[in-house]
mmCIF file of C-alpha atoms in Angstrom:
data_model
loop_
_atom_site.group_PDB
_atom_site.id
_atom_site.type_symbol
_atom_site.label_atom_id
_atom_site.label_comp_id
_atom_site.label_asym_id
_atom_site.label_seq_id
_atom_site.Cartn_x
_atom_site.Cartn_y
_atom_site.Cartn_z
ATOM 1 C CA UNK A 1 -59.461 27.794 51.403
ATOM 2 C CA UNK A 2 -60.791 31.163 51.115
ATOM 3 C CA UNK A 3 -63.566 30.551 54.042
ATOM 4 C CA UNK A 4 -60.870 29.722 56.200
ATOM 5 C CA UNK A 5 -58.592 32.686 55.415
ATOM 6 C CA UNK A 6 -61.532 35.156 55.955
ATOM 7 C CA UNK A 7 -62.102 33.267 59.427
ATOM 8 C CA UNK A 8 -58.509 33.517 60.083
ATOM 9 C CA UNK A 9 -58.420 37.306 59.148
ATOM 10 C CA UNK A 10 -61.766 37.733 61.229
ATOM 11 C CA UNK A 11 -59.984 36.347 63.969
ATOM 12 C CA UNK A 12 -56.850 38.352 63.892
ATOM 13 C CA UNK A 13 -58.881 41.325 64.028
ATOM 14 C CA UNK A 14 -60.853 40.299 66.902
ATOM 15 C CA UNK A 15 -57.835 39.738 68.558
ATOM 16 C CA UNK A 16 -56.038 42.992 67.516
ATOM 17 C CA UNK A 17 -59.438 44.700 68.590
ATOM 18 C CA UNK A 18 -59.219 42.764 71.817
ATOM 19 C CA UNK A 19 -55.651 43.508 72.598
ATOM 20 C CA UNK A 20 -56.193 47.208 71.561
ATOM 21 C CA UNK A 21 -59.082 47.599 74.141
ATOM 22 C CA UNK A 22 -57.135 45.944 76.755
ATOM 23 C CA UNK A 23 -54.546 48.444 76.161
ATOM 24 C CA UNK A 24 -57.264 51.227 76.700
ATOM 25 C CA UNK A 25 -58.733 49.739 79.468
ATOM 26 C CA UNK A 26 -55.197 49.006 81.075
ATOM 27 C CA UNK A 27 -54.555 53.033 80.235
ATOM 28 C CA UNK A 28 -57.944 54.092 81.813
ATOM 29 C CA UNK A 29 -57.100 51.804 84.991
ATOM 30 C CA UNK A 30 -53.800 53.242 85.503
ATOM 31 C CA UNK A 31 -55.633 56.946 85.060
ATOM 32 C CA UNK A 32 -58.023 55.744 87.387
ATOM 33 C CA UNK A 33 -55.754 54.456 89.623
ATOM 34 C CA UNK A 34 -53.896 57.642 89.395
ATOM 35 C CA UNK A 35 -56.607 59.794 90.477
ATOM 36 C CA UNK A 36 -57.460 57.236 93.512
ATOM 37 C CA UNK A 37 -54.120 57.455 94.572
ATOM 38 C CA UNK A 38 -54.601 61.669 94.414
ATOM 39 C CA UNK A 39 -57.514 61.224 96.069
ATOM 40 C CA UNK A 40 -55.854 59.318 99.116
ATOM 41 C CA UNK A 41 -53.296 61.878 98.758
ATOM 42 C CA UNK A 42 -55.732 64.644 99.265
ATOM 43 C CA UNK A 43 -57.260 62.610 101.976
ATOM 44 C CA UNK A 44 -54.000 62.435 103.784
ATOM 45 C CA UNK A 45 -53.222 65.942 103.452
ATOM 46 C CA UNK A 46 -56.639 67.071 104.761
ATOM 47 C CA UNK A 47 -56.558 64.439 107.545
ATOM 48 C CA UNK A 48 -52.710 65.899 108.245
ATOM 49 C CA UNK A 49 -54.320 69.650 108.117
ATOM 50 C CA UNK A 50 -57.256 68.664 110.184
ATOM 51 C CA UNK A 51 -54.797 67.151 112.786
ATOM 52 C CA UNK A 52 -52.860 70.203 112.727
ATOM 53 C CA UNK A 53 -55.854 72.328 113.147
ATOM 54 C CA UNK A 54 -57.094 70.494 115.893
ATOM 55 C CA UNK A 55 -53.708 70.563 117.743
ATOM 56 C CA UNK A 56 -53.745 74.462 116.918
ATOM 57 C CA UNK A 57 -57.533 74.699 118.320
ATOM 58 C CA UNK A 58 -56.236 72.651 121.372
ATOM 59 C CA UNK A 59 -53.673 74.851 122.033
ATOM 60 C CA UNK A 60 -55.624 78.038 121.416
ATOM 61 C CA UNK A 61 -58.404 76.620 124.053
ATOM 62 C CA UNK A 62 -55.513 75.892 126.480
ATOM 63 C CA UNK A 63 -54.236 79.645 125.562
ATOM 64 C CA UNK A 64 -57.893 80.964 125.703
ATOM 65 C CA UNK A 65 -58.434 79.049 129.211
ATOM 66 C CA UNK A 66 -55.336 80.368 130.784
ATOM 67 C CA UNK A 67 -56.156 84.052 129.677
ATOM 68 C CA UNK A 68 -59.764 83.537 131.181
ATOM 69 C CA UNK A 69 -58.130 82.457 134.513
ATOM 70 C CA UNK A 70 -55.366 85.113 134.063
ATOM 71 C CA UNK A 71 -58.374 87.722 133.627
ATOM 72 C CA UNK A 72 -60.071 86.327 136.780
ATOM 73 C CA UNK A 73 -57.271 86.173 138.802
ATOM 74 C CA UNK A 74 -56.706 89.825 137.690
ATOM 75 C CA UNK A 75 -60.402 91.057 138.259
ATOM 76 C CA UNK A 76 -60.317 89.283 141.738
ATOM 77 C CA UNK A 77 -56.587 90.983 142.332
ATOM 78 C CA UNK A 78 -58.143 94.299 141.334
ATOM 79 C CA UNK A 79 -61.210 93.882 143.448
ATOM 80 C CA UNK A 80 -59.187 93.140 146.324
ATOM 81 C CA UNK A 81 -56.740 95.773 145.971
ATOM 82 C CA UNK A 82 -59.972 98.040 145.312
ATOM 83 C CA UNK A 83 -61.376 96.830 148.648
ATOM 84 C CA UNK A 84 -58.263 97.375 150.203
ATOM 85 C CA UNK A 85 -57.433 100.795 149.115
ATOM 86 C CA UNK A 86 -61.219 101.681 149.881
ATOM 87 C CA UNK A 87 -60.807 100.143 153.303
ATOM 88 C CA UNK A 88 -57.370 101.878 154.150
ATOM 89 C CA UNK A 89 -58.872 105.223 152.821
ATOM 90 C CA UNK A 90 -61.991 104.817 154.934
ATOM 91 C CA UNK A 91 -60.201 103.639 158.083
ATOM 92 C CA UNK A 92 -57.205 106.061 157.527
ATOM 93 C CA UNK A 93 -59.352 109.072 157.016
ATOM 94 C CA UNK A 94 -61.864 107.977 159.703
ATOM 95 C CA UNK A 95 -58.951 107.166 162.146
ATOM 96 C CA UNK A 96 -57.078 110.145 161.438
ATOM 97 C CA UNK A 97 -60.336 112.439 161.481
ATOM 98 C CA UNK A 98 -61.210 110.889 164.884
ATOM 99 C CA UNK A 99 -57.786 111.410 166.217
ATOM 100 C CA UNK A 100 -57.409 115.065 165.124
ATOM 101 C CA UNK A 101 -60.905 115.616 166.404
ATOM 102 C CA UNK A 102 -59.942 114.244 169.558
ATOM 103 C CA UNK A 103 -56.828 115.982 170.069
ATOM 104 C CA UNK A 104 -58.272 119.309 168.823
ATOM 105 C CA UNK A 105 -60.892 118.697 171.280
ATOM 106 C CA UNK A 106 -58.740 117.893 174.215
ATOM 107 C CA UNK A 107 -56.208 120.582 173.323
ATOM 108 C CA UNK A 108 -59.124 123.246 173.168
ATOM 109 C CA UNK A 109 -60.353 121.824 176.479
ATOM 110 C CA UNK A 110 -56.929 122.286 177.943
ATOM 111 C CA UNK A 111 -56.668 125.844 176.465
ATOM 112 C CA UNK A 112 -59.857 126.773 177.468
ATOM 113 C CA UNK A 113 -59.522 125.866 180.752
ATOM 114 C CA UNK A 114 -56.300 127.335 181.074
ATOM 115 C CA UNK A 115 -57.443 130.425 179.480
ATOM 116 C CA UNK A 116 -60.345 130.482 182.254
ATOM 117 C CA UNK A 117 -57.743 129.860 185.241
ATOM 118 C CA UNK A 118 -55.505 132.355 183.435
ATOM 119 C CA UNK A 119 -58.301 134.711 183.033
ATOM 120 C CA UNK A 120 -59.285 134.061 186.899
ATOM 121 C CA UNK A 121 -56.055 134.595 188.137
ATOM 122 C CA UNK A 122 -55.558 137.559 185.972
ATOM 123 C CA UNK A 123 -58.741 138.782 187.272
ATOM 124 C CA UNK A 124 -57.560 138.391 191.082
ATOM 125 C CA UNK A 125 -53.988 139.571 190.336
ATOM 126 C CA UNK A 126 -55.768 142.971 188.800
ATOM 127 C CA UNK A 127 -58.122 143.143 192.074
ATOM 128 C CA UNK A 128 -54.936 142.408 194.196
ATOM 129 C CA UNK A 129 -52.810 145.276 192.090
ATOM 130 C CA UNK A 130 -55.841 147.732 192.629
ATOM 131 C CA UNK A 131 -55.890 146.684 196.324
ATOM 132 C CA UNK A 132 -52.288 147.312 196.650
ATOM 133 C CA UNK A 133 -52.231 150.304 194.758
ATOM 134 C CA UNK A 134 -55.481 151.396 196.687
ATOM 135 C CA UNK A 135 -53.511 150.774 200.291
ATOM 136 C CA UNK A 136 -50.396 152.372 198.816
ATOM 137 C CA UNK A 137 -51.921 155.602 197.770
ATOM 138 C CA UNK A 138 -54.548 156.408 200.198
ATOM 139 C CA UNK A 139 -54.065 154.890 203.446
ATOM 140 C CA UNK A 140 -50.414 154.737 203.148
ATOM 141 C CA UNK A 141 -49.449 157.818 205.195
ATOM 142 C CA UNK A 142 -52.518 157.079 207.755
ATOM 143 C CA UNK A 143 -51.213 153.629 207.908
ATOM 144 C CA UNK A 144 -47.696 154.634 208.282
ATOM 145 C CA UNK A 145 -48.395 157.120 210.821
ATOM 146 C CA UNK A 146 -50.461 154.558 212.768
ATOM 147 C CA UNK A 147 -47.968 151.967 212.200
ATOM 148 C CA UNK A 148 -45.041 154.390 213.634
ATOM 149 C CA UNK A 149 -47.232 155.215 216.684
ATOM 150 C CA UNK A 150 -47.972 151.368 217.233
ATOM 151 C CA UNK A 151 -44.245 150.634 216.518
ATOM 152 C CA UNK A 152 -43.127 153.236 219.066
ATOM 153 C CA UNK A 153 -45.963 152.180 221.696
ATOM 154 C CA UNK A 154 -45.110 148.449 220.844
ATOM 155 C CA UNK A 155 -41.609 149.116 221.726
ATOM 156 C CA UNK A 156 -42.475 150.805 224.721
ATOM 157 C CA UNK A 157 -45.063 148.329 225.852
ATOM 158 C CA UNK A 158 -42.636 145.572 224.385
ATOM 159 C CA UNK A 159 -45.935 144.596 222.309
ATOM 160 C CA UNK A 160 -44.968 141.903 219.326
ATOM 161 C CA UNK A 161 -44.922 143.483 215.498
ATOM 162 C CA UNK A 162 -47.418 140.364 214.826
ATOM 163 C CA UNK A 163 -50.159 142.645 215.940
ATOM 164 C CA UNK A 164 -49.785 145.184 213.157
ATOM 165 C CA UNK A 165 -52.593 144.329 211.131
ATOM 166 C CA UNK A 166 -52.011 146.559 208.105
ATOM 167 C CA UNK A 167 -48.400 145.858 207.441
ATOM 168 C CA UNK A 168 -49.430 142.043 207.883
ATOM 169 C CA UNK A 169 -52.301 142.535 205.076
ATOM 170 C CA UNK A 170 -49.947 144.402 202.705
ATOM 171 C CA UNK A 171 -47.546 141.555 202.898
ATOM 172 C CA UNK A 172 -50.406 139.178 202.438
ATOM 173 C CA UNK A 173 -51.544 141.139 199.239
ATOM 174 C CA UNK A 174 -47.721 141.118 198.302
ATOM 175 C CA UNK A 175 -47.393 137.386 198.344
ATOM 176 C CA UNK A 176 -50.812 137.096 196.703
ATOM 177 C CA UNK A 177 -49.874 139.240 193.774
ATOM 178 C CA UNK A 178 -46.530 137.556 193.637
ATOM 179 C CA UNK A 179 -48.009 134.103 193.545
ATOM 180 C CA UNK A 180 -50.547 135.228 190.888
ATOM 181 C CA UNK A 181 -48.007 136.657 188.661
ATOM 182 C CA UNK A 182 -46.253 133.221 188.899
ATOM 183 C CA UNK A 183 -49.355 130.992 188.784
ATOM 184 C CA UNK A 184 -50.098 133.481 185.527
ATOM 185 C CA UNK A 185 -46.523 132.645 184.099
ATOM 186 C CA UNK A 186 -47.177 129.233 184.714
ATOM 187 C CA UNK A 187 -50.429 129.079 183.164
ATOM 188 C CA UNK A 188 -48.885 130.865 179.809
ATOM 189 C CA UNK A 189 -46.044 128.560 179.999
ATOM 190 C CA UNK A 190 -48.461 125.706 180.355
ATOM 191 C CA UNK A 191 -50.609 127.119 177.304
ATOM 192 C CA UNK A 192 -47.563 127.543 175.300
ATOM 193 C CA UNK A 193 -46.546 124.027 175.809
ATOM 194 C CA UNK A 194 -50.240 122.647 174.840
ATOM 195 C CA UNK A 195 -50.304 124.832 171.866
ATOM 196 C CA UNK A 196 -46.842 123.334 171.053
ATOM 197 C CA UNK A 197 -47.987 119.635 171.551
ATOM 198 C CA UNK A 198 -51.129 120.587 169.384
ATOM 199 C CA UNK A 199 -49.001 121.641 166.678
ATOM 200 C CA UNK A 200 -46.769 118.818 167.028
ATOM 201 C CA UNK A 201 -49.345 116.192 166.833
ATOM 202 C CA UNK A 202 -51.012 117.919 164.243
ATOM 203 C CA UNK A 203 -47.981 117.673 162.243
ATOM 204 C CA UNK A 204 -47.622 114.066 163.378
ATOM 205 C CA UNK A 205 -51.008 113.608 161.995
ATOM 206 C CA UNK A 206 -50.138 115.307 158.864
ATOM 207 C CA UNK A 207 -47.168 113.291 158.417
ATOM 208 C CA UNK A 208 -49.362 110.162 158.998
ATOM 209 C CA UNK A 209 -51.786 111.292 156.416
ATOM 210 C CA UNK A 210 -49.005 112.071 154.003
ATOM 211 C CA UNK A 211 -47.904 108.587 154.307
ATOM 212 C CA UNK A 212 -51.394 107.280 153.913
ATOM 213 C CA UNK A 213 -51.657 109.041 150.911
ATOM 214 C CA UNK A 214 -48.191 108.171 149.375
ATOM 215 C CA UNK A 215 -49.433 104.540 150.282
ATOM 216 C CA UNK A 216 -52.680 105.302 148.483
ATOM 217 C CA UNK A 217 -51.029 106.921 145.496
ATOM 218 C CA UNK A 218 -48.687 103.501 145.518
ATOM 219 C CA UNK A 219 -52.108 101.329 145.593
ATOM 220 C CA UNK A 220 -53.741 103.384 142.903
ATOM 221 C CA UNK A 221 -50.313 103.370 140.707
ATOM 222 C CA UNK A 222 -50.461 99.242 141.414
ATOM 223 C CA UNK A 223 -54.217 99.415 140.398
ATOM 224 C CA UNK A 224 -53.651 100.961 137.515
ATOM 225 C CA UNK A 225 -50.849 98.989 136.278
ATOM 226 C CA UNK A 226 -53.008 95.942 137.100
ATOM 227 C CA UNK A 227 -55.927 97.245 135.071
ATOM 228 C CA UNK A 228 -53.502 97.936 132.355
ATOM 229 C CA UNK A 229 -52.311 94.281 132.510
ATOM 230 C CA UNK A 230 -55.873 92.959 132.553
ATOM 231 C CA UNK A 231 -57.116 95.048 129.627
ATOM 232 C CA UNK A 232 -53.597 93.533 127.465
ATOM 233 C CA UNK A 233 -54.746 89.824 128.726
ATOM 234 C CA UNK A 234 -58.244 90.739 128.001
ATOM 235 C CA UNK A 235 -57.001 92.193 124.336
ATOM 236 C CA UNK A 236 -54.765 89.249 124.030
ATOM 237 C CA UNK A 237 -57.624 86.672 125.053
ATOM 238 C CA UNK A 238 -59.865 88.609 122.482
ATOM 239 C CA UNK A 239 -57.373 87.963 119.886
ATOM 240 C CA UNK A 240 -56.810 84.231 120.779
ATOM 241 C CA UNK A 241 -60.661 83.880 120.506
ATOM 242 C CA UNK A 242 -60.808 85.714 116.905
ATOM 243 C CA UNK A 243 -57.664 83.276 116.039
ATOM 244 C CA UNK A 244 -59.622 80.157 117.451
ATOM 245 C CA UNK A 245 -62.989 81.430 115.752
ATOM 246 C CA UNK A 246 -61.065 81.518 112.339
ATOM 247 C CA UNK A 247 -59.383 78.285 112.972
ATOM 248 C CA UNK A 248 -62.760 76.479 113.891
ATOM 249 C CA UNK A 249 -64.316 77.840 110.823
ATOM 250 C CA UNK A 250 -61.101 76.631 108.799
ATOM 251 C CA UNK A 251 -61.525 73.385 110.534
ATOM 252 C CA UNK A 252 -65.359 73.185 109.313
ATOM 253 C CA UNK A 253 -64.516 74.281 105.707
ATOM 254 C CA UNK A 254 -61.474 71.795 105.911
ATOM 255 C CA UNK A 255 -63.872 69.047 107.369
ATOM 256 C CA UNK A 256 -66.605 69.461 104.548
ATOM 257 C CA UNK A 257 -63.848 69.781 101.871
ATOM 258 C CA UNK A 258 -62.524 66.322 103.383
ATOM 259 C CA UNK A 259 -66.026 64.658 103.596
ATOM 260 C CA UNK A 260 -66.804 66.042 100.154
ATOM 261 C CA UNK A 261 -63.563 64.450 98.921
ATOM 262 C CA UNK A 262 -64.101 61.444 100.758
ATOM 263 C CA UNK A 263 -67.627 61.080 99.169
ATOM 264 C CA UNK A 264 -65.835 62.011 95.800
ATOM 265 C CA UNK A 265 -63.073 59.168 96.032
ATOM 266 C CA UNK A 266 -65.968 56.703 97.812
ATOM 267 C CA UNK A 267 -68.284 57.657 94.478
ATOM 268 C CA UNK A 268 -64.857 57.279 92.053
ATOM 269 C CA UNK A 269 -63.713 53.777 93.932
ATOM 270 C CA UNK A 270 -67.304 52.523 93.583
ATOM 271 C CA UNK A 271 -67.471 53.755 89.656
ATOM 272 C CA UNK A 272 -63.794 52.252 89.105
ATOM 273 C CA UNK A 273 -64.956 48.801 90.944
ATOM 274 C CA UNK A 274 -68.067 48.682 88.908
ATOM 275 C CA UNK A 275 -66.470 49.601 85.571
ATOM 276 C CA UNK A 276 -63.577 47.237 86.607
ATOM 277 C CA UNK A 277 -66.192 44.271 87.568
ATOM 278 C CA UNK A 278 -68.000 44.908 84.246
ATOM 279 C CA UNK A 279 -64.778 44.934 82.318
ATOM 280 C CA UNK A 280 -63.836 41.862 84.010
ATOM 281 C CA UNK A 281 -66.896 40.320 82.784
ATOM 282 C CA UNK A 282 -66.538 41.820 79.349
ATOM 283 C CA UNK A 283 -62.383 40.458 79.526
ATOM 284 C CA UNK A 284 -63.891 37.201 80.639
ATOM 285 C CA UNK A 285 -66.538 36.852 77.955
ATOM 286 C CA UNK A 286 -64.015 38.010 75.601
ATOM 287 C CA UNK A 287 -61.331 35.504 76.427
ATOM 288 C CA UNK A 288 -63.886 32.518 76.610
ATOM 289 C CA UNK A 289 -65.157 33.979 73.084
ATOM 290 C CA UNK A 290 -61.263 33.716 71.746
ATOM 291 C CA UNK A 291 -60.653 30.530 73.453
ATOM 292 C CA UNK A 292 -63.732 29.528 71.671
ATOM 293 C CA UNK A 293 -62.285 30.720 68.469
ATOM 294 C CA UNK A 294 -58.877 29.390 69.184
ATOM 295 C CA UNK A 295 -60.184 26.230 69.689
ATOM 296 C CA UNK A 296 -62.218 26.623 66.487
ATOM 297 C CA UNK A 297 -59.177 27.826 64.582
ATOM 298 C CA UNK A 298 -57.297 24.827 65.818
ATOM 299 C CA UNK A 299 -59.553 22.315 64.668
ATOM 300 C CA UNK A 300 -59.974 24.141 61.355
ATOM 301 C CA UNK A 301 -56.204 24.291 61.076
ATOM 302 C CA UNK A 302 -55.998 20.599 62.079
ATOM 303 C CA UNK A 303 -58.351 20.069 59.314
ATOM 304 C CA UNK A 304 -56.885 22.329 56.887
ATOM 305 C CA UNK A 305 -53.518 20.490 57.757
ATOM 306 C CA UNK A 306 -55.049 17.030 56.804
ATOM 307 C CA UNK A 307 -56.614 18.108 53.763
ATOM 308 C CA UNK A 308 -53.370 19.749 52.865
ATOM 309 C CA UNK A 309 -51.686 16.395 53.887
ATOM 310 C CA UNK A 310 -54.299 14.191 51.650
ATOM 311 C CA UNK A 311 -53.818 16.910 48.620
ATOM 312 C CA UNK A 312 -50.165 16.776 48.813
ATOM 313 C CA UNK A 313 -50.145 13.005 48.985
ATOM 314 C CA UNK A 314 -52.717 12.688 46.294
ATOM 315 C CA UNK A 315 -50.341 15.590 44.484
ATOM 316 C CA UNK A 316 -47.545 13.451 44.950
ATOM 317 C CA UNK A 317 -49.018 10.383 43.842
ATOM 318 C CA UNK A 318 -50.275 11.950 40.682
ATOM 319 C CA UNK A 319 -46.781 13.554 40.133
ATOM 320 C CA UNK A 320 -45.294 9.957 40.147
ATOM 321 C CA UNK A 321 -47.912 8.945 38.022
ATOM 322 C CA UNK A 322 -47.305 11.685 35.707
ATOM 323 C CA UNK A 323 -43.516 11.502 35.820
ATOM 324 C CA UNK A 324 -43.876 7.603 35.135
ATOM 325 C CA UNK A 325 -46.048 8.335 32.065
ATOM 326 C CA UNK A 326 -43.303 11.240 31.008
ATOM 327 C CA UNK A 327 -40.720 8.632 31.394
ATOM 328 C CA UNK A 328 -42.746 5.801 29.659
ATOM 329 C CA UNK A 329 -43.723 8.401 26.806
ATOM 330 C CA UNK A 330 -39.816 9.479 26.774
ATOM 331 C CA UNK A 331 -38.824 5.948 26.233
ATOM 332 C CA UNK A 332 -41.082 5.138 23.653
ATOM 333 C CA UNK A 333 -40.142 8.537 21.988
ATOM 334 C CA UNK A 334 -36.495 7.564 22.014
ATOM 335 C CA UNK A 335 -37.383 3.846 20.809
ATOM 336 C CA UNK A 336 -39.168 5.473 17.669
ATOM 337 C CA UNK A 337 -36.574 8.168 17.020
ATOM 338 C CA UNK A 338 -33.826 5.403 17.156
ATOM 339 C CA UNK A 339 -35.958 3.459 14.875
ATOM 340 C CA UNK A 340 -36.445 6.274 12.678
ATOM 341 C CA UNK A 341 -32.516 7.051 12.873
ATOM 342 C CA UNK A 342 -32.197 3.232 11.922
ATOM 343 C CA UNK A 343 -34.284 3.692 8.881
#
């Protein structure tokens, strides 16, 4: 009996230890499951963050490409504007200089010709005036007397006044002087007109030069504005490049963290699987052992019950025999007591 009790106590102790170990293993499994779920959540968060960073990187890359294209377009536009400005400046300056030079040359030639002609006419007029004055002062009296005498003789002889040579020369000189005066006035008028035309042409060319200068100023302002916009776009491009660089660094860091988390999670999962396999093997062994122990215990209990039943039946028989003996002894005592009473 004591051996069976000790076996039962040992079996109960082993069962309680197995139940306790099973609880501890379940608790450890729940902790590992939580860690595994946390690792999965961390992995999902990291993947989500990586996806966001990839999207941000793609957006920044597109913006950088747009900024590069805008900068190239601005640079091309600036170069074209600079070429147009240089070409217009060169063409306008060269054309204006050539036209002004041509106008000045032509005007100077006209003025020189007019001055030469005026000088010649003035010289001729002076000569005619001198000759006229000479004829008036020195030969006037003599010619008058000769003319009077000739006139008288002509009147008397019915001669024509066309034969009066000095008078004809005087008229010729007067006519030539008058013609020279008129030519001189005409040349002065032409000279004045030519000077006015020259001033008008120079003024008109100055206006064209001012207009070209205004156009060049407008183009220069546009060039400055385009250059400012290009600088702004370049600054924006530099900022976007810096943000993209930082994002790439952050993305690489997150990728490394993700790889580390995945490796750690894989290691933990592998360790958990190995531990679970070992625990499963251990549990199977314990369960098999418990089943064997239970089988042995059942057999022992059956044997014990059989022994108890046999003992009980023996006790019953012995009790019945003792009871019968007691009844017999009691009846014998009663008989003897009655005998003593009767005596």
